[in-house]
mmCIF file of C-alpha atoms and ligand atoms in Angstrom:
data_model
loop_
_atom_site.group_PDB
_atom_site.id
_atom_site.type_symbol
_atom_site.label_atom_id
_atom_site.label_comp_id
_atom_site.label_asym_id
_atom_site.label_seq_id
_atom_site.Cartn_x
_atom_site.Cartn_y
_atom_site.Cartn_z
ATOM 1 C CA UNK A 1312 0.885 -11.145 -38.138
ATOM 2 C CA UNK A 1313 3.751 -8.641 -38.238
ATOM 3 C CA UNK A 1314 4.461 -9.037 -41.957
ATOM 4 C CA UNK A 1315 1.022 -7.862 -42.998
ATOM 5 C CA UNK A 1316 1.735 -4.476 -41.390
ATOM 6 C CA UNK A 1317 4.348 -3.562 -44.039
ATOM 7 C CA UNK A 1318 8.049 -4.251 -44.481
ATOM 8 C CA UNK A 1319 9.410 -1.042 -42.990
ATOM 9 C CA UNK A 1320 7.562 -1.318 -39.696
ATOM 10 C CA UNK A 1321 8.511 -4.944 -39.202
ATOM 11 C CA UNK A 1322 12.217 -4.165 -39.466
ATOM 12 C CA UNK A 1323 12.017 -1.211 -37.139
ATOM 13 C CA UNK A 1324 9.789 -2.593 -34.391
ATOM 14 C CA UNK A 1325 10.822 -6.202 -34.132
ATOM 15 C CA UNK A 1326 14.166 -5.671 -32.373
ATOM 16 C CA UNK A 1327 12.613 -3.096 -30.013
ATOM 17 C CA UNK A 1328 9.779 -5.434 -29.110
ATOM 18 C CA UNK A 1329 12.135 -8.371 -28.726
ATOM 19 C CA UNK A 1330 14.343 -6.341 -26.413
ATOM 20 C CA UNK A 1331 11.333 -5.324 -24.333
ATOM 21 C CA UNK A 1332 10.189 -8.905 -24.011
ATOM 22 C CA UNK A 1333 13.698 -10.008 -23.008
ATOM 23 C CA UNK A 1334 13.845 -7.225 -20.431
ATOM 24 C CA UNK A 1335 10.489 -8.189 -19.000
ATOM 25 C CA UNK A 1336 11.473 -11.889 -18.838
ATOM 26 C CA UNK A 1337 14.655 -10.917 -17.006
ATOM 27 C CA UNK A 1338 12.675 -8.873 -14.474
ATOM 28 C CA UNK A 1339 10.218 -11.732 -13.974
ATOM 29 C CA UNK A 1340 13.099 -14.106 -13.360
ATOM 30 C CA UNK A 1341 14.928 -11.774 -10.964
ATOM 31 C CA UNK A 1342 11.710 -11.099 -9.066
ATOM 32 C CA UNK A 1343 11.259 -14.819 -8.429
ATOM 33 C CA UNK A 1344 14.536 -14.820 -6.503
ATOM 34 C CA UNK A 1345 14.263 -11.395 -4.864
ATOM 35 C CA UNK A 1346 12.986 -12.751 -1.525
ATOM 36 C CA UNK A 1347 15.643 -15.421 -1.031
ATOM 37 C CA UNK A 1348 18.399 -13.058 -2.205
ATOM 38 C CA UNK A 1349 17.394 -10.507 0.411
ATOM 39 C CA UNK A 1350 16.742 -7.756 -2.145
ATOM 40 C CA UNK A 1351 13.396 -6.715 -0.653
ATOM 41 C CA UNK A 1352 13.000 -4.158 2.096
ATOM 42 C CA UNK A 1353 10.045 -2.565 3.850
ATOM 43 C CA UNK A 1354 9.892 1.173 4.375
ATOM 44 C CA UNK A 1355 7.314 2.791 6.635
ATOM 45 C CA UNK A 1356 5.244 5.942 6.248
ATOM 46 C CA UNK A 1357 3.505 7.576 9.220
ATOM 47 C CA UNK A 1358 -0.280 7.883 9.394
ATOM 48 C CA UNK A 1359 -1.380 10.731 11.655
ATOM 49 C CA UNK A 1360 -4.524 12.045 13.329
ATOM 50 C CA UNK A 1361 -5.403 15.313 11.604
ATOM 51 C CA UNK A 1362 -6.743 16.890 14.816
ATOM 52 C CA UNK A 1363 -3.657 16.359 16.973
ATOM 53 C CA UNK A 1364 -0.894 15.505 14.504
ATOM 54 C CA UNK A 1365 -0.147 12.386 16.545
ATOM 55 C CA UNK A 1366 1.191 9.347 14.709
ATOM 56 C CA UNK A 1367 -1.339 6.538 15.005
ATOM 57 C CA UNK A 1368 0.321 4.003 12.742
ATOM 58 C CA UNK A 1369 2.526 3.299 9.752
ATOM 59 C CA UNK A 1370 1.884 1.976 6.262
ATOM 60 C CA UNK A 1371 4.404 -0.669 5.236
ATOM 61 C CA UNK A 1372 5.606 -0.093 1.658
ATOM 62 C CA UNK A 1373 7.736 -2.534 -0.301
ATOM 63 C CA UNK A 1374 11.050 -1.642 -1.936
ATOM 64 C CA UNK A 1375 13.106 -3.778 -4.326
ATOM 65 C CA UNK A 1376 16.817 -3.071 -4.611
ATOM 66 C CA UNK A 1377 17.853 -4.814 -7.818
ATOM 67 C CA UNK A 1378 21.591 -5.633 -7.912
ATOM 68 C CA UNK A 1379 22.062 -4.000 -11.351
ATOM 69 C CA UNK A 1380 19.018 -1.792 -11.871
ATOM 70 C CA UNK A 1381 18.990 -0.245 -8.407
ATOM 71 C CA UNK A 1382 15.643 0.719 -6.888
ATOM 72 C CA UNK A 1383 12.698 -0.625 -8.908
ATOM 73 C CA UNK A 1384 9.317 1.040 -8.256
ATOM 74 C CA UNK A 1385 6.511 -1.088 -6.801
ATOM 75 C CA UNK A 1386 4.253 0.459 -9.457
ATOM 76 C CA UNK A 1387 6.411 -1.448 -11.971
ATOM 77 C CA UNK A 1388 7.230 -4.721 -10.219
ATOM 78 C CA UNK A 1389 4.026 -5.463 -8.252
ATOM 79 C CA UNK A 1390 1.959 -5.935 -11.469
ATOM 80 C CA UNK A 1391 4.654 -8.268 -12.849
ATOM 81 C CA UNK A 1392 4.732 -10.212 -9.575
ATOM 82 C CA UNK A 1393 0.931 -10.483 -9.740
ATOM 83 C CA UNK A 1394 0.939 -11.806 -13.307
ATOM 84 C CA UNK A 1395 3.639 -14.395 -12.621
ATOM 85 C CA UNK A 1396 2.397 -15.463 -9.198
ATOM 86 C CA UNK A 1397 5.579 -14.307 -7.424
ATOM 87 C CA UNK A 1398 3.365 -11.980 -5.395
ATOM 88 C CA UNK A 1399 2.325 -14.918 -3.203
ATOM 89 C CA UNK A 1400 5.831 -15.478 -1.821
ATOM 90 C CA UNK A 1401 6.594 -11.753 -1.833
ATOM 91 C CA UNK A 1402 3.303 -10.863 -0.148
ATOM 92 C CA UNK A 1403 3.825 -13.466 2.550
ATOM 93 C CA UNK A 1404 7.276 -12.030 3.213
ATOM 94 C CA UNK A 1405 5.785 -8.503 3.357
ATOM 95 C CA UNK A 1406 3.114 -9.558 5.855
ATOM 96 C CA UNK A 1407 5.522 -11.460 8.092
ATOM 97 C CA UNK A 1408 8.195 -8.765 8.010
ATOM 98 C CA UNK A 1409 5.710 -5.929 8.709
ATOM 99 C CA UNK A 1410 4.017 -7.783 11.591
ATOM 100 C CA UNK A 1411 7.364 -8.820 13.067
ATOM 101 C CA UNK A 1412 8.514 -5.197 12.902
ATOM 102 C CA UNK A 1413 5.343 -3.783 14.489
ATOM 103 C CA UNK A 1414 5.404 -6.413 17.244
ATOM 104 C CA UNK A 1415 8.851 -5.133 18.265
ATOM 105 C CA UNK A 1416 7.675 -1.551 18.930
ATOM 106 C CA UNK A 1417 7.162 -0.314 22.470
ATOM 107 C CA UNK A 1418 4.026 1.531 21.448
ATOM 108 C CA UNK A 1419 0.910 -0.269 20.223
ATOM 109 C CA UNK A 1420 0.758 1.643 16.936
ATOM 110 C CA UNK A 1421 -1.127 0.256 13.946
ATOM 111 C CA UNK A 1422 0.619 -1.332 10.980
ATOM 112 C CA UNK A 1423 -1.104 -1.073 7.594
ATOM 113 C CA UNK A 1424 -0.096 -3.720 5.038
ATOM 114 C CA UNK A 1425 -1.054 -3.708 1.345
ATOM 115 C CA UNK A 1426 -2.651 -6.892 0.058
ATOM 116 C CA UNK A 1427 -2.711 -7.756 -3.646
ATOM 117 C CA UNK A 1428 -5.956 -9.065 -5.179
ATOM 118 C CA UNK A 1429 -4.003 -12.199 -6.109
ATOM 119 C CA UNK A 1430 -3.138 -12.810 -2.448
ATOM 120 C CA UNK A 1431 -6.688 -12.187 -1.297
ATOM 121 C CA UNK A 1432 -8.015 -14.789 -3.726
ATOM 122 C CA UNK A 1433 -5.331 -17.388 -3.065
ATOM 123 C CA UNK A 1434 -6.574 -20.369 -1.032
ATOM 124 C CA UNK A 1435 -5.691 -20.110 2.646
ATOM 125 C CA UNK A 1436 -5.035 -16.370 2.802
ATOM 126 C CA UNK A 1437 -7.061 -15.841 5.998
ATOM 127 C CA UNK A 1438 -5.233 -18.795 7.569
ATOM 128 C CA UNK A 1439 -1.910 -17.261 6.570
ATOM 129 C CA UNK A 1440 -2.843 -13.997 8.290
ATOM 130 C CA UNK A 1441 -3.786 -15.937 11.409
ATOM 131 C CA UNK A 1442 -0.545 -17.947 11.337
ATOM 132 C CA UNK A 1443 1.586 -14.795 10.931
ATOM 133 C CA UNK A 1444 -0.178 -13.079 13.851
ATOM 134 C CA UNK A 1445 0.451 -16.086 16.077
ATOM 135 C CA UNK A 1446 4.071 -16.454 14.933
ATOM 136 C CA UNK A 1447 4.935 -12.768 15.424
ATOM 137 C CA UNK A 1448 2.797 -12.200 18.524
ATOM 138 C CA UNK A 1449 1.248 -9.056 17.014
ATOM 139 C CA UNK A 1450 -2.141 -8.174 18.437
ATOM 140 C CA UNK A 1451 -4.700 -8.567 15.602
ATOM 141 C CA UNK A 1452 -6.241 -5.179 16.413
ATOM 142 C CA UNK A 1453 -2.963 -3.520 15.436
ATOM 143 C CA UNK A 1454 -2.992 -4.979 11.926
ATOM 144 C CA UNK A 1455 -4.855 -3.219 9.145
ATOM 145 C CA UNK A 1456 -4.958 -4.727 5.658
ATOM 146 C CA UNK A 1457 -5.237 -2.281 2.754
ATOM 147 C CA UNK A 1458 -7.321 -3.669 -0.073
ATOM 148 C CA UNK A 1459 -8.224 -2.006 -3.377
ATOM 149 C CA UNK A 1460 -11.533 -2.367 -5.147
ATOM 150 C CA UNK A 1461 -9.951 -4.357 -7.955
ATOM 151 C CA UNK A 1462 -9.617 -7.147 -5.384
ATOM 152 C CA UNK A 1463 -13.383 -7.246 -4.904
ATOM 153 C CA UNK A 1464 -14.777 -7.252 -8.417
ATOM 154 C CA UNK A 1465 -13.281 -10.449 -9.841
ATOM 155 C CA UNK A 1466 -15.030 -12.792 -7.434
ATOM 156 C CA UNK A 1467 -17.050 -10.768 -4.904
ATOM 157 C CA UNK A 1468 -18.523 -13.817 -3.168
ATOM 158 C CA UNK A 1469 -15.139 -15.345 -2.504
ATOM 159 C CA UNK A 1470 -13.650 -11.963 -1.550
ATOM 160 C CA UNK A 1471 -16.428 -11.377 0.978
ATOM 161 C CA UNK A 1472 -15.959 -14.817 2.543
ATOM 162 C CA UNK A 1473 -12.208 -14.228 2.928
ATOM 163 C CA UNK A 1474 -12.646 -10.697 4.298
ATOM 164 C CA UNK A 1475 -15.152 -11.968 6.874
ATOM 165 C CA UNK A 1476 -12.702 -14.606 8.081
ATOM 166 C CA UNK A 1477 -9.978 -11.980 8.384
ATOM 167 C CA UNK A 1478 -12.330 -9.654 10.283
ATOM 168 C CA UNK A 1479 -13.206 -12.514 12.618
ATOM 169 C CA UNK A 1480 -9.535 -12.615 13.640
ATOM 170 C CA UNK A 1481 -9.900 -9.025 14.877
ATOM 171 C CA UNK A 1482 -7.899 -7.548 11.989
ATOM 172 C CA UNK A 1483 -9.033 -4.237 10.474
ATOM 173 C CA UNK A 1484 -9.725 -3.598 6.782
ATOM 174 C CA UNK A 1485 -9.112 -0.364 4.874
ATOM 175 C CA UNK A 1486 -10.352 0.339 1.366
ATOM 176 C CA UNK A 1487 -7.269 1.692 -0.441
ATOM 177 C CA UNK A 1488 -7.257 4.233 -3.303
ATOM 178 C CA UNK A 1489 -10.948 4.993 -2.775
ATOM 179 C CA UNK A 1490 -12.495 6.844 -5.697
ATOM 180 C CA UNK A 1491 -10.311 5.326 -8.410
ATOM 181 C CA UNK A 1492 -12.392 2.149 -8.777
ATOM 182 C CA UNK A 1493 -15.748 2.139 -10.502
ATOM 183 C CA UNK A 1494 -18.282 0.897 -7.992
ATOM 184 C CA UNK A 1495 -16.966 2.344 -4.757
ATOM 185 C CA UNK A 1496 -20.282 3.109 -3.141
ATOM 186 C CA UNK A 1497 -21.876 -0.321 -3.320
ATOM 187 C CA UNK A 1498 -18.561 -1.909 -2.310
ATOM 188 C CA UNK A 1499 -18.535 0.114 0.911
ATOM 189 C CA UNK A 1500 -21.935 -1.294 1.764
ATOM 190 C CA UNK A 1501 -21.269 -4.858 0.679
ATOM 191 C CA UNK A 1502 -17.842 -5.426 2.272
ATOM 192 C CA UNK A 1503 -16.858 -5.111 5.942
ATOM 193 C CA UNK A 1504 -14.404 -2.215 5.740
ATOM 194 C CA UNK A 1505 -13.307 -0.215 8.808
ATOM 195 C CA UNK A 1506 -11.775 2.736 6.990
ATOM 196 C CA UNK A 1507 -11.762 4.644 3.705
ATOM 197 C CA UNK A 1508 -8.390 5.685 2.293
ATOM 198 C CA UNK A 1509 -9.238 8.336 -0.246
ATOM 199 C CA UNK A 1510 -6.881 8.353 -3.215
ATOM 200 C CA UNK A 1511 -4.246 11.065 -3.348
ATOM 201 C CA UNK A 1512 -5.617 12.391 -6.652
ATOM 202 C CA UNK A 1513 -8.506 13.848 -4.595
ATOM 203 C CA UNK A 1514 -6.190 15.560 -2.113
ATOM 204 C CA UNK A 1515 -3.999 17.372 -4.617
ATOM 205 C CA UNK A 1516 -4.832 21.102 -4.467
ATOM 206 C CA UNK A 1517 -8.020 20.382 -2.523
ATOM 207 C CA UNK A 1518 -7.582 23.773 -0.840
ATOM 208 C CA UNK A 1519 -7.922 25.691 -4.132
ATOM 209 C CA UNK A 1520 -9.777 23.356 -6.509
ATOM 210 C CA UNK A 1521 -13.552 23.569 -6.046
ATOM 211 C CA UNK A 1522 -14.348 20.276 -7.770
ATOM 212 C CA UNK A 1523 -11.769 18.353 -5.751
ATOM 213 C CA UNK A 1524 -13.023 20.004 -2.564
ATOM 214 C CA UNK A 1525 -16.607 19.020 -3.381
ATOM 215 C CA UNK A 1526 -15.586 15.392 -3.873
ATOM 216 C CA UNK A 1527 -13.594 15.383 -0.625
ATOM 217 C CA UNK A 1528 -16.538 16.819 1.333
ATOM 218 C CA UNK A 1529 -18.839 14.209 -0.193
ATOM 219 C CA UNK A 1530 -16.508 11.355 0.766
ATOM 220 C CA UNK A 1531 -16.141 12.710 4.301
ATOM 221 C CA UNK A 1532 -19.936 12.927 4.558
ATOM 222 C CA UNK A 1533 -20.186 9.369 3.277
ATOM 223 C CA UNK A 1534 -17.671 8.222 5.885
ATOM 224 C CA UNK A 1535 -19.627 9.955 8.649
ATOM 225 C CA UNK A 1536 -22.889 8.441 7.448
ATOM 226 C CA UNK A 1537 -21.437 4.944 7.327
ATOM 227 C CA UNK A 1538 -19.452 5.376 10.537
ATOM 228 C CA UNK A 1539 -16.159 4.883 8.712
ATOM 229 C CA UNK A 1540 -13.142 7.095 9.429
ATOM 230 C CA UNK A 1541 -11.464 8.588 6.355
ATOM 231 C CA UNK A 1542 -7.705 8.762 5.796
ATOM 232 C CA UNK A 1543 -6.457 11.224 3.168
ATOM 233 C CA UNK A 1544 -3.436 9.929 1.224
ATOM 234 C CA UNK A 1545 -0.725 12.014 -0.397
ATOM 235 C CA UNK A 1546 -0.970 15.185 1.705
ATOM 236 C CA UNK A 1547 1.905 17.364 0.512
ATOM 237 C CA UNK A 1548 1.088 20.929 1.615
ATOM 238 C CA UNK A 1549 -0.001 22.563 4.852
ATOM 239 C CA UNK A 1550 -2.914 24.164 2.945
ATOM 240 C CA UNK A 1551 -4.190 20.691 2.024
ATOM 241 C CA UNK A 1552 -3.829 19.596 5.653
ATOM 242 C CA UNK A 1553 -5.651 22.717 6.875
ATOM 243 C CA UNK A 1554 -8.555 21.915 4.532
ATOM 244 C CA UNK A 1555 -8.723 18.373 5.947
ATOM 245 C CA UNK A 1556 -8.757 19.767 9.483
ATOM 246 C CA UNK A 1557 -11.545 22.216 8.675
ATOM 247 C CA UNK A 1558 -13.612 19.400 7.119
ATOM 248 C CA UNK A 1559 -13.014 17.040 10.070
ATOM 249 C CA UNK A 1560 -11.118 14.388 8.106
ATOM 250 C CA UNK A 1561 -9.839 11.949 10.725
ATOM 251 C CA UNK A 1562 -6.443 10.820 9.446
ATOM 252 C CA UNK A 1563 -3.778 11.855 6.950
ATOM 253 C CA UNK A 1564 -0.669 10.464 5.314
ATOM 254 C CA UNK A 1565 1.746 12.095 2.904
ATOM 255 C CA UNK A 1566 5.124 13.672 2.294
ATOM 256 C CA UNK A 1567 4.153 16.685 4.459
ATOM 257 C CA UNK A 1568 3.725 14.405 7.468
ATOM 258 C CA UNK A 1569 6.576 12.042 6.680
ATOM 259 C CA UNK A 1570 8.102 10.299 3.680
ATOM 260 C CA UNK A 1571 8.353 6.517 3.643
ATOM 261 C CA UNK A 1572 11.660 5.452 5.196
ATOM 262 C CA UNK A 1573 13.447 2.740 7.138
ATOM 263 C CA UNK A 1574 11.785 2.283 10.526
ATOM 264 C CA UNK A 1575 14.959 3.530 12.258
ATOM 265 C CA UNK A 1576 14.040 7.020 10.995
ATOM 266 C CA UNK A 1577 10.963 6.893 13.222
ATOM 267 C CA UNK A 1578 12.576 5.345 16.311
ATOM 268 C CA UNK A 1579 11.482 8.220 18.553
ATOM 269 C CA UNK A 1580 7.858 7.452 17.652
ATOM 270 C CA UNK A 1581 7.902 3.678 18.033
ATOM 271 C CA UNK A 1582 9.900 3.660 21.289
ATOM 272 C CA UNK A 1583 8.274 4.572 24.590
ATOM 273 C CA UNK A 1584 9.369 7.828 26.281
ATOM 274 C CA UNK A 1585 12.852 7.650 27.735
ATOM 275 C CA UNK A 1586 13.713 4.592 25.684
ATOM 276 C CA UNK A 1587 14.600 6.379 22.452
ATOM 277 C CA UNK A 1588 18.025 5.338 21.159
ATOM 278 C CA UNK A 1589 20.918 7.623 22.092
ATOM 279 C CA UNK A 1590 21.064 10.670 19.829
ATOM 280 C CA UNK A 1591 17.394 11.069 18.996
ATOM 281 C CA UNK A 1592 16.724 12.965 22.249
ATOM 282 C CA UNK A 1593 19.471 15.427 21.392
ATOM 283 C CA UNK A 1594 18.116 18.281 19.218
ATOM 284 C CA UNK A 1595 21.604 18.845 17.772
ATOM 285 C CA UNK A 1596 21.593 15.306 16.380
ATOM 286 C CA UNK A 1597 18.428 15.862 14.332
ATOM 287 C CA UNK A 1598 19.074 18.970 12.223
ATOM 288 C CA UNK A 1599 15.670 18.932 10.494
HETATM 289 P P1 C2E B 800 -0.547 2.750 -2.106
HETATM 290 O O1 C2E B 800 -0.839 1.573 -1.249
HETATM 291 O O2 C2E B 800 -1.708 3.634 -2.443
HETATM 292 O O3 C2E B 800 0.610 3.532 -1.362
HETATM 293 C C1 C2E B 800 0.736 4.924 -1.347
HETATM 294 C C2 C2E B 800 1.789 5.371 -2.324
HETATM 295 O O4 C2E B 800 1.793 6.809 -2.350
HETATM 296 C C3 C2E B 800 3.203 4.964 -1.946
HETATM 297 O O5 C2E B 800 3.938 4.763 -3.151
HETATM 298 C C4 C2E B 800 3.718 6.197 -1.217
HETATM 299 O O6 C2E B 800 5.125 6.288 -1.197
HETATM 300 C C5 C2E B 800 3.096 7.269 -2.058
HETATM 301 N N1 C2E B 800 2.957 8.531 -1.329
HETATM 302 C C6 C2E B 800 2.785 8.724 -0.006
HETATM 303 N N2 C2E B 800 2.664 10.018 0.291
HETATM 304 C C7 C2E B 800 2.762 10.693 -0.885
HETATM 305 C C8 C2E B 800 2.704 12.094 -1.230
HETATM 306 O O7 C2E B 800 2.552 12.977 -0.390
HETATM 307 N N3 C2E B 800 2.813 12.393 -2.552
HETATM 308 C C9 C2E B 800 2.997 11.441 -3.510
HETATM 309 N N4 C2E B 800 3.116 11.827 -4.772
HETATM 310 N N5 C2E B 800 3.054 10.109 -3.212
HETATM 311 C C10 C2E B 800 2.934 9.754 -1.913
HETATM 312 P P2 C2E B 800 4.865 3.496 -3.379
HETATM 313 O O8 C2E B 800 5.557 3.137 -2.109
HETATM 314 O O9 C2E B 800 5.668 3.755 -4.596
HETATM 315 O O10 C2E B 800 3.807 2.343 -3.656
HETATM 316 C C11 C2E B 800 2.995 2.409 -4.791
HETATM 317 C C12 C2E B 800 1.944 1.338 -4.762
HETATM 318 O O11 C2E B 800 2.555 0.055 -4.849
HETATM 319 C C13 C2E B 800 1.128 1.313 -3.484
HETATM 320 O O12 C2E B 800 0.106 2.279 -3.520
HETATM 321 C C14 C2E B 800 0.601 -0.089 -3.512
HETATM 322 O O13 C2E B 800 -0.497 -0.177 -4.381
HETATM 323 C C15 C2E B 800 1.766 -0.844 -4.116
HETATM 324 N N6 C2E B 800 2.553 -1.448 -3.025
HETATM 325 C C16 C2E B 800 3.555 -0.922 -2.287
HETATM 326 N N7 C2E B 800 4.001 -1.814 -1.380
HETATM 327 C C17 C2E B 800 3.240 -2.923 -1.530
HETATM 328 C C18 C2E B 800 3.218 -4.211 -0.868
HETATM 329 O O14 C2E B 800 3.944 -4.496 0.077
HETATM 330 N N8 C2E B 800 2.306 -5.130 -1.345
HETATM 331 C C19 C2E B 800 1.451 -4.824 -2.377
HETATM 332 N N9 C2E B 800 0.607 -5.778 -2.783
HETATM 333 N N10 C2E B 800 1.457 -3.633 -2.992
HETATM 334 C C20 C2E B 800 2.338 -2.688 -2.579
HETATM 335 MG MG1 MG B 801 -1.796 1.341 0.493
HETATM 336 MG MG1 MG B 802 -3.395 4.162 -1.729
HETATM 337 MG MG1 MG B 803 -2.051 2.896 -4.904
#
């Protein structure tokens, strides 16, 4: 226990630790009420074809606007929501909100929604996806669920059964953050994915870093061999994008192509020609 570690350390660390625990408890509590209090918001980031630059879809990304703390990063609050179980209510809200949004677009663009391992393993997840598609009227082919490898390793048999039921609905599956897990290759063979999203750590400086470039080429070759398109995440420079074009990477996403933002920022892309809201057709109204 703490006392055995020496008197000085106990006195110094105890209040700090206690404060951290209190802070964490407060976050957990606030997170439980974030949905009903309307503190959650989806932002959308474009996914483009490398060849043409055309937007083919958007990834829905969750934002939490805490009344006192301001914007809290999903990297911080998603793990807490997963540990406490809040992710089930939050994830359902995310799915419903993203599908409702995409169903309202004039163009049949894809919507990519992140799914937590906890959601994937919760009973009835495939049924929830089905129910949300019916309720929002979104065509299943337009929905892509982004799943990380951590979701597959805990209970691969159960994960596979759930993924098959989701696929049977006509929904697409993307393996997110590819390359950061530890058994990527066998997972690609064992699970019915439609796309590889290669982690942004493999894109950074790919145009000048030989090791990174070698890994990227290998993943693109793997994708070709398996018949799976590859999306490169986190593209920030035109040199990185040029590399992807030269290596025939199919899709890209990143700050260079568009930062995540409220869907209104992308109205000209989701509306059909001639139906863009007033102002967006006027070059003077869009200074950048
Ligand atoms: P992710 O699914 O891999 O999402 C991509 C993250 O990279 C996003 O961070 C995005 O804003 C960021 N990003 C995109 N382009 C660039 C770039 O060019 N450079 C850099 N440095 N970053 C870029 P974000 O929105 O903070 O989300 C972080 C993670 O939180 C996501 O990683 C995902 O794992 C999780 N997350 C976000 N929204 C949801 C959600 O609705 N449900 C679940 N379960 N997880 C979510
Ligand atoms: Mg993702
Ligand atoms: Mg990712
Ligand atoms: Mg990630």
